[in-house]
Amino acid sequence: MRKVDQILEKKAVILLGIESSCDDTSMAVLVDGKVASNVTYNQTIHAKYGGVIPEWASRKHMEAVVPVMEEALLTAKCSLQDLDGIAVTRGPGLMGSLVVGLCFAKGLSYSLDIPLMLVNHLEAHVLSLLIEEPKPEFPFLCLTVSGGHTQLVIVRDYDRLEVIGHTLDDAAGEAFDKTGKLLGLGYPAGPEMDKLARIGKPIFKFPISKMKGLDYSFSGLKTSVLYFLKDRLKEDPHFITDHLNDLCASIQYTIVEILCHQLVKASEQNGIKRIGIAGGVSANSGLREKLHALAQKHSWEVFMPKMEYCTDNAAMIAMGGFQKWKKGLFAEDDIEPLARMPIGT
């Protein structure tokens, strides 16, 4: 009997998740759908350049994959021989980074003779809401917000996800980063802006785009902030320094309002009151506070992932792989990464 057939007869399933879509190398061990470890190496080298440099990102992944895997296995108190399958991000993401993770996963799968499951990174962010209790029942509406993506998704089952709205230009995370750069903040700007916004007040008004459908647009916000700062700096060269906290609060308030305006509309149009947020920007305190307020107003059930599952992480990839494992959806030997990979691909 082949080893794969033996594995399928086991009651306990131990999976290794691998995430390398951008600049975070992450490995997680999932035991019967429960997270036993989730280890992430963050590449800080990109910060001083104001964005991720793809070539450097892929090289850093090559350096990190083995140490991160070893730490994940050690934390979970298991070995490579205990693994029953490998779940890995196929896309979307930076091609070089995806190649490193997928090639590593294919090598492990082949050498250990265990199945390989391919996971869509965007779908995995949604599934991060299903890692720990309380979990939303199906169907639920998820607002996925990150540095590269902003989407409204109806989730009817683990593998039945429908995108009903998306950004037409910048993602919410990009809006934070680009406006933060105008304020002199480092990269990524979102966490620092969130911290400063808690001290300030949203006293400056910026346009809140309200699209007719359920899509988003953030490019106008950056332009508005740019011209606003140019005008104020002509009068007062120290304007940004003297009003940094209030500027951060005002920009964050505007981004959150744009996000939630469409979220409310999507909930009403589809009659769904179970609402979740996922992705890196779901860690933003302003967005979380607004969501709690909307839950009171609209009688929503609100679900938010733990902070460690907001940003790119392998636990969500392992969860996506676990769902494929249960259905026997294993990858073929000739699969390749996909830099562009819409939900449902």
Tab-separated table of C-alpha atoms in Angstrom:
chain	number	residue	atom	x	y	z
A	1	MET	CA	0.000	0.000	0.000
A	2	ARG	CA	1.343	3.445	-0.936
A	3	LYS	CA	2.082	5.821	1.914
A	4	VAL	CA	-0.544	8.299	0.688
A	5	ASP	CA	-3.218	5.585	0.929
A	6	GLN	CA	-2.079	4.758	4.453
A	7	ILE	CA	-2.277	8.409	5.441
A	8	LEU	CA	-5.838	8.698	4.177
A	9	GLU	CA	-6.871	5.946	6.602
A	10	LYS	CA	-5.515	7.844	9.627
A	11	LYS	CA	-7.908	9.590	11.996
A	12	ALA	CA	-5.432	12.254	13.090
A	13	VAL	CA	-4.135	14.489	10.305
A	14	ILE	CA	-0.983	16.598	10.672
A	15	LEU	CA	-0.393	19.210	7.971
A	16	LEU	CA	2.401	21.695	7.355
A	17	GLY	CA	1.313	25.057	5.935
A	18	ILE	CA	3.723	27.202	3.911
A	19	GLU	CA	3.160	30.883	3.067
A	20	SER	CA	5.606	32.933	0.970
A	21	SER	CA	3.457	35.133	-1.265
A	22	CYS	CA	5.203	38.424	-0.495
A	23	ASP	CA	7.838	39.306	2.107
A	24	ASP	CA	6.814	37.107	5.066
A	25	THR	CA	8.076	33.538	5.356
A	26	SER	CA	5.635	31.562	7.469
A	27	MET	CA	5.174	27.911	8.449
A	28	ALA	CA	2.415	26.393	10.566
A	29	VAL	CA	1.520	22.937	11.812
A	30	LEU	CA	-2.156	22.002	11.905
A	31	VAL	CA	-3.287	18.920	13.844
A	32	ASP	CA	-6.835	17.826	13.021
A	33	GLY	CA	-7.713	21.405	12.096
A	34	LYS	CA	-6.159	22.923	15.227
A	35	VAL	CA	-3.109	25.199	15.115
A	36	ALA	CA	-0.136	23.589	16.894
A	37	SER	CA	2.365	26.232	15.736
A	38	ASN	CA	2.463	29.310	13.546
A	39	VAL	CA	5.906	30.834	12.950
A	40	THR	CA	6.533	33.883	10.761
A	41	TYR	CA	9.772	35.579	9.743
A	42	ASN	CA	9.291	39.226	8.781
A	43	GLN	CA	11.687	40.765	6.281
A	44	THR	CA	12.586	44.175	7.694
A	45	ILE	CA	15.083	44.929	4.916
A	46	HIS	CA	12.389	46.541	2.720
A	47	ALA	CA	11.329	49.183	5.249
A	48	LYS	CA	13.939	51.812	4.355
A	49	TYR	CA	12.994	51.637	0.654
A	50	GLY	CA	9.293	52.297	1.181
A	51	GLY	CA	8.111	49.034	-0.350
A	52	VAL	CA	8.927	45.401	-1.056
A	53	ILE	CA	11.778	44.725	-3.474
A	54	PRO	CA	10.755	41.442	-5.184
A	55	GLU	CA	14.257	40.094	-5.866
A	56	TRP	CA	15.346	40.609	-2.278
A	57	ALA	CA	12.113	39.107	-0.994
A	58	SER	CA	12.652	35.845	-2.879
A	59	ARG	CA	16.272	35.616	-1.730
A	60	LYS	CA	15.261	36.140	1.895
A	61	HIS	CA	12.631	33.401	1.553
A	62	MET	CA	15.362	31.015	0.410
A	63	GLU	CA	17.380	31.832	3.518
A	64	ALA	CA	14.436	31.526	5.887
A	65	VAL	CA	12.411	28.490	4.764
A	66	VAL	CA	14.430	25.810	6.543
A	67	PRO	CA	14.935	27.637	9.893
A	68	VAL	CA	11.266	28.692	9.991
A	69	MET	CA	10.132	25.130	9.227
A	70	GLU	CA	12.378	23.721	11.924
A	71	GLU	CA	10.983	26.152	14.491
A	72	ALA	CA	7.402	25.375	13.478
A	73	LEU	CA	7.988	21.626	13.835
A	74	LEU	CA	9.822	22.059	17.137
A	75	THR	CA	7.032	24.227	18.577
A	76	ALA	CA	4.429	21.665	17.488
A	77	LYS	CA	6.571	18.845	18.911
A	78	CYS	CA	6.589	16.820	15.726
A	79	SER	CA	9.008	15.832	12.963
A	80	LEU	CA	8.919	15.739	9.187
A	81	GLN	CA	8.077	12.028	9.372
A	82	ASP	CA	4.893	12.865	11.309
A	83	LEU	CA	3.509	15.033	8.517
A	84	ASP	CA	0.566	13.755	6.487
A	85	GLY	CA	0.448	16.549	3.922
A	86	ILE	CA	1.765	19.929	2.798
A	87	ALA	CA	-0.430	22.992	2.123
A	88	VAL	CA	1.200	25.848	0.228
A	89	THR	CA	0.229	29.197	-1.264
A	90	ARG	CA	-0.022	28.983	-5.054
A	91	GLY	CA	-0.984	32.638	-5.553
A	92	PRO	CA	-1.618	35.474	-5.891
A	93	GLY	CA	1.637	37.180	-4.978
A	94	LEU	CA	5.158	37.993	-6.108
A	95	MET	CA	6.239	35.349	-8.594
A	96	GLY	CA	9.759	34.893	-7.189
A	97	SER	CA	8.449	34.547	-3.632
A	98	LEU	CA	5.766	32.076	-4.685
A	99	VAL	CA	8.332	29.985	-6.581
A	100	VAL	CA	10.454	29.561	-3.450
A	101	GLY	CA	7.561	28.387	-1.316
A	102	LEU	CA	6.015	26.123	-3.935
A	103	CYS	CA	9.300	24.482	-4.944
A	104	PHE	CA	10.125	23.836	-1.297
A	105	ALA	CA	6.675	22.342	-0.729
A	106	LYS	CA	6.896	20.153	-3.838
A	107	GLY	CA	10.285	18.873	-2.717
A	108	LEU	CA	8.968	17.960	0.727
A	109	SER	CA	5.869	16.331	-0.713
A	110	TYR	CA	7.907	14.222	-3.116
A	111	SER	CA	10.603	13.203	-0.626
A	112	LEU	CA	8.117	12.289	2.108
A	113	ASP	CA	5.580	10.784	-0.331
A	114	ILE	CA	2.718	12.824	1.114
A	115	PRO	CA	-0.031	14.843	-0.641
A	116	LEU	CA	0.338	18.485	-1.642
A	117	MET	CA	-2.582	20.923	-1.420
A	118	LEU	CA	-2.554	24.250	-3.275
A	119	VAL	CA	-4.197	27.206	-1.535
A	120	ASN	CA	-5.428	30.550	-2.840
A	121	HIS	CA	-3.943	33.277	-0.624
A	122	LEU	CA	-7.083	35.455	-0.791
A	123	GLU	CA	-9.369	32.566	0.109
A	124	ALA	CA	-7.046	31.687	2.986
A	125	HIS	CA	-7.433	35.177	4.480
A	126	VAL	CA	-11.188	34.593	4.580
A	127	LEU	CA	-10.666	31.174	6.155
A	128	SER	CA	-8.613	32.778	8.946
A	129	LEU	CA	-12.015	33.553	10.495
A	130	LEU	CA	-12.585	29.812	10.822
A	131	ILE	CA	-9.355	28.919	12.610
A	132	GLU	CA	-10.603	29.481	16.163
A	133	GLU	CA	-13.866	29.933	18.037
A	134	PRO	CA	-16.155	31.749	17.736
A	135	LYS	CA	-16.551	30.872	14.066
A	136	PRO	CA	-19.190	32.394	11.790
A	137	GLU	CA	-21.838	30.081	10.405
A	138	PHE	CA	-22.379	30.016	6.643
A	139	PRO	CA	-23.255	32.169	4.863
A	140	PHE	CA	-21.310	35.176	6.069
A	141	LEU	CA	-19.967	38.356	4.520
A	142	CYS	CA	-16.234	39.034	4.714
A	143	LEU	CA	-14.410	42.292	4.094
A	144	THR	CA	-10.861	41.333	3.123
A	145	VAL	CA	-8.510	44.296	3.509
A	146	SER	CA	-4.751	44.163	3.043
A	147	GLY	CA	-1.854	45.936	1.405
A	148	GLY	CA	-2.667	44.495	-1.988
A	149	HIS	CA	-6.357	43.622	-1.900
A	150	THR	CA	-9.707	45.027	-0.804
A	151	GLN	CA	-12.688	42.779	-1.466
A	152	LEU	CA	-16.221	42.045	-0.290
A	153	VAL	CA	-16.836	38.300	-0.337
A	154	ILE	CA	-19.933	36.227	0.361
A	155	VAL	CA	-18.813	32.944	1.938
A	156	ARG	CA	-21.377	30.162	1.535
A	157	ASP	CA	-19.000	27.308	2.366
A	158	TYR	CA	-15.274	26.608	2.655
A	159	ASP	CA	-15.002	26.358	-1.117
A	160	ARG	CA	-17.940	28.545	-2.192
A	161	LEU	CA	-16.763	32.136	-2.131
A	162	GLU	CA	-18.182	34.901	-4.310
A	163	VAL	CA	-16.534	38.304	-4.749
A	164	ILE	CA	-19.272	40.961	-4.904
A	165	GLY	CA	-17.063	44.048	-4.661
A	166	HIS	CA	-13.400	45.000	-5.015
A	167	THR	CA	-11.127	48.012	-5.287
A	168	LEU	CA	-10.842	49.625	-8.693
A	169	ASP	CA	-7.416	51.112	-7.936
A	170	ASP	CA	-5.485	51.171	-4.659
A	171	ALA	CA	-6.164	48.713	-1.857
A	172	ALA	CA	-6.906	50.018	1.632
A	173	GLY	CA	-3.415	49.048	2.797
A	174	GLU	CA	-1.888	50.962	-0.102
A	175	ALA	CA	-3.971	53.995	0.865
A	176	PHE	CA	-2.441	53.858	4.346
A	177	ASP	CA	1.078	53.413	2.964
A	178	LYS	CA	0.865	56.139	0.309
A	179	THR	CA	-0.716	58.769	2.557
A	180	GLY	CA	1.627	57.749	5.357
A	181	LYS	CA	4.583	58.374	3.080
A	182	LEU	CA	3.274	61.905	2.479
A	183	LEU	CA	3.346	62.375	6.252
A	184	GLY	CA	6.902	61.084	6.515
A	185	LEU	CA	5.983	57.759	8.123
A	186	GLY	CA	7.964	54.602	7.461
A	187	TYR	CA	6.895	51.483	5.572
A	188	PRO	CA	4.481	49.912	6.178
A	189	ALA	CA	2.673	53.027	7.411
A	190	GLY	CA	-0.570	51.416	8.564
A	191	PRO	CA	0.488	50.255	12.057
A	192	GLU	CA	2.263	53.553	12.849
A	193	MET	CA	-0.679	55.602	11.580
A	194	ASP	CA	-3.035	53.528	13.718
A	195	LYS	CA	-0.888	54.166	16.790
A	196	LEU	CA	-0.761	57.924	16.216
A	197	ALA	CA	-4.455	58.098	15.313
A	198	ARG	CA	-5.376	56.890	18.781
A	199	ILE	CA	-3.809	60.054	20.204
A	200	GLY	CA	-5.249	62.466	17.616
A	201	LYS	CA	-8.716	63.507	16.505
A	202	PRO	CA	-10.228	63.373	12.978
A	203	ILE	CA	-10.544	67.156	12.633
A	204	PHE	CA	-9.454	67.383	8.980
A	205	LYS	CA	-12.021	66.416	6.360
A	206	PHE	CA	-11.129	64.346	3.299
A	207	PRO	CA	-13.551	63.064	0.623
A	208	ILE	CA	-15.274	59.755	1.338
A	209	SER	CA	-15.790	57.994	-1.993
A	210	LYS	CA	-19.161	56.253	-2.273
A	211	MET	CA	-19.327	54.111	-5.394
A	212	LYS	CA	-22.731	53.269	-6.870
A	213	GLY	CA	-22.117	49.524	-6.693
A	214	LEU	CA	-20.116	47.599	-4.107
A	215	ASP	CA	-16.647	48.430	-5.448
A	216	TYR	CA	-14.061	50.659	-3.789
A	217	SER	CA	-11.770	53.491	-4.849
A	218	PHE	CA	-8.952	54.971	-2.760
A	219	SER	CA	-6.847	56.805	-5.352
A	220	GLY	CA	-8.752	60.052	-4.827
A	221	LEU	CA	-7.901	60.065	-1.132
A	222	LYS	CA	-4.169	60.123	-1.808
A	223	THR	CA	-4.579	63.034	-4.225
A	224	SER	CA	-6.758	64.918	-1.766
A	225	VAL	CA	-4.249	64.497	1.061
A	226	LEU	CA	-1.373	65.514	-1.243
A	227	TYR	CA	-2.945	68.847	-2.265
A	228	PHE	CA	-4.226	69.498	1.242
A	229	LEU	CA	-0.704	69.159	2.664
A	230	LYS	CA	0.834	71.277	-0.096
A	231	ASP	CA	-1.558	74.131	0.678
A	232	ARG	CA	-1.024	73.948	4.434
A	233	LEU	CA	2.765	73.640	4.176
A	234	LYS	CA	2.926	76.875	2.167
A	235	GLU	CA	1.443	78.690	5.146
A	236	ASP	CA	3.200	76.680	7.858
A	237	PRO	CA	6.332	74.582	7.091
A	238	HIS	CA	5.819	72.719	10.396
A	239	PHE	CA	2.184	71.845	9.736
A	240	ILE	CA	2.713	68.075	9.440
A	241	THR	CA	4.920	67.870	12.510
A	242	ASP	CA	2.566	69.995	14.612
A	243	HIS	CA	-0.586	68.148	13.520
A	244	LEU	CA	0.694	64.633	12.816
A	245	ASN	CA	-1.601	62.823	15.266
A	246	ASP	CA	-4.720	64.604	13.997
A	247	LEU	CA	-3.706	64.024	10.381
A	248	CYS	CA	-3.318	60.304	11.046
A	249	ALA	CA	-6.668	60.191	12.826
A	250	SER	CA	-8.356	62.051	9.965
A	251	ILE	CA	-6.908	59.833	7.227
A	252	GLN	CA	-7.667	56.651	9.144
A	253	TYR	CA	-11.218	57.828	9.816
A	254	THR	CA	-11.744	58.442	6.091
A	255	ILE	CA	-10.394	55.038	5.024
A	256	VAL	CA	-12.532	53.258	7.625
A	257	GLU	CA	-15.633	55.179	6.548
A	258	ILE	CA	-15.048	54.242	2.900
A	259	LEU	CA	-14.647	50.584	3.844
A	260	CYS	CA	-17.682	50.428	6.093
A	261	HIS	CA	-20.034	52.384	3.841
A	262	GLN	CA	-19.817	49.642	1.210
A	263	LEU	CA	-19.880	46.911	3.847
A	264	VAL	CA	-23.203	48.171	5.214
A	265	LYS	CA	-24.602	48.374	1.685
A	266	ALA	CA	-23.458	44.816	0.916
A	267	SER	CA	-25.046	43.515	4.119
A	268	GLU	CA	-28.375	45.174	3.343
A	269	GLN	CA	-28.460	44.113	-0.303
A	270	ASN	CA	-27.705	40.467	0.473
A	271	GLY	CA	-29.556	40.145	3.765
A	272	ILE	CA	-26.477	38.882	5.618
A	273	LYS	CA	-25.861	39.948	9.215
A	274	ARG	CA	-22.889	37.693	9.991
A	275	ILE	CA	-19.951	39.973	9.170
A	276	GLY	CA	-16.217	39.270	9.285
A	277	ILE	CA	-13.030	41.140	8.437
A	278	ALA	CA	-9.724	39.599	7.389
A	279	GLY	CA	-6.317	40.610	6.033
A	280	GLY	CA	-3.589	42.839	7.402
A	281	VAL	CA	-5.744	45.959	7.741
A	282	SER	CA	-8.241	43.988	9.847
A	283	ALA	CA	-5.796	44.565	12.715
A	284	ASN	CA	-6.503	48.313	12.548
A	285	SER	CA	-8.070	49.502	15.813
A	286	GLY	CA	-10.196	52.162	14.106
A	287	LEU	CA	-11.765	49.601	11.777
A	288	ARG	CA	-12.429	47.193	14.641
A	289	GLU	CA	-14.064	49.894	16.753
A	290	LYS	CA	-16.226	50.999	13.838
A	291	LEU	CA	-17.303	47.424	13.185
A	292	HIS	CA	-18.381	46.979	16.794
A	293	ALA	CA	-20.406	50.192	16.553
A	294	LEU	CA	-22.072	49.014	13.343
A	295	ALA	CA	-22.846	45.669	14.967
A	296	GLN	CA	-24.843	47.476	17.635
A	297	LYS	CA	-26.642	49.634	15.084
A	298	HIS	CA	-27.493	46.905	12.559
A	299	SER	CA	-27.735	43.856	14.876
A	300	TRP	CA	-24.750	42.185	13.249
A	301	GLU	CA	-22.750	39.234	14.487
A	302	VAL	CA	-19.156	40.383	14.024
A	303	PHE	CA	-16.123	38.118	13.671
A	304	MET	CA	-12.480	39.190	13.679
A	305	PRO	CA	-9.346	37.026	13.491
A	306	LYS	CA	-6.726	37.073	16.226
A	307	MET	CA	-3.935	39.525	15.493
A	308	GLU	CA	-1.499	36.760	14.527
A	309	TYR	CA	-3.913	35.608	11.808
A	310	CYS	CA	-4.528	39.078	10.318
A	311	THR	CA	-1.276	39.493	8.408
A	312	ASP	CA	0.149	36.888	6.017
A	313	ASN	CA	0.567	33.646	7.964
A	314	ALA	CA	0.796	29.923	7.318
A	315	ALA	CA	-1.973	28.927	9.736
A	316	MET	CA	-4.597	30.218	7.298
A	317	ILE	CA	-2.849	28.366	4.454
A	318	ALA	CA	-2.868	25.147	6.476
A	319	MET	CA	-6.586	25.660	7.187
A	320	GLY	CA	-7.268	26.031	3.470
A	321	GLY	CA	-5.216	22.915	2.822
A	322	PHE	CA	-7.115	20.990	5.500
A	323	GLN	CA	-10.415	21.630	3.715
A	324	LYS	CA	-8.901	20.314	0.462
A	325	TRP	CA	-7.424	17.362	2.338
A	326	LYS	CA	-10.879	16.283	3.511
A	327	LYS	CA	-12.106	16.265	-0.100
A	328	GLY	CA	-9.006	14.594	-1.522
A	329	LEU	CA	-8.138	17.609	-3.679
A	330	PHE	CA	-4.414	16.978	-4.106
A	331	ALA	CA	-2.091	18.755	-6.549
A	332	GLU	CA	-0.490	17.208	-9.594
A	333	ASP	CA	3.289	17.136	-10.097
A	334	ASP	CA	3.410	19.770	-12.854
A	335	ILE	CA	1.682	22.678	-11.083
A	336	GLU	CA	3.144	26.186	-11.225
A	337	PRO	CA	2.621	29.345	-9.123
A	338	LEU	CA	0.187	32.030	-10.247
A	339	ALA	CA	1.056	35.678	-9.668
A	340	ARG	CA	-2.586	36.520	-10.426
A	341	MET	CA	-5.096	34.136	-8.891
A	342	PRO	CA	-8.647	35.366	-8.338
A	343	ILE	CA	-10.865	33.761	-5.726
A	344	GLY	CA	-12.364	30.578	-7.138
A	345	THR	CA	-9.306	29.748	-9.263
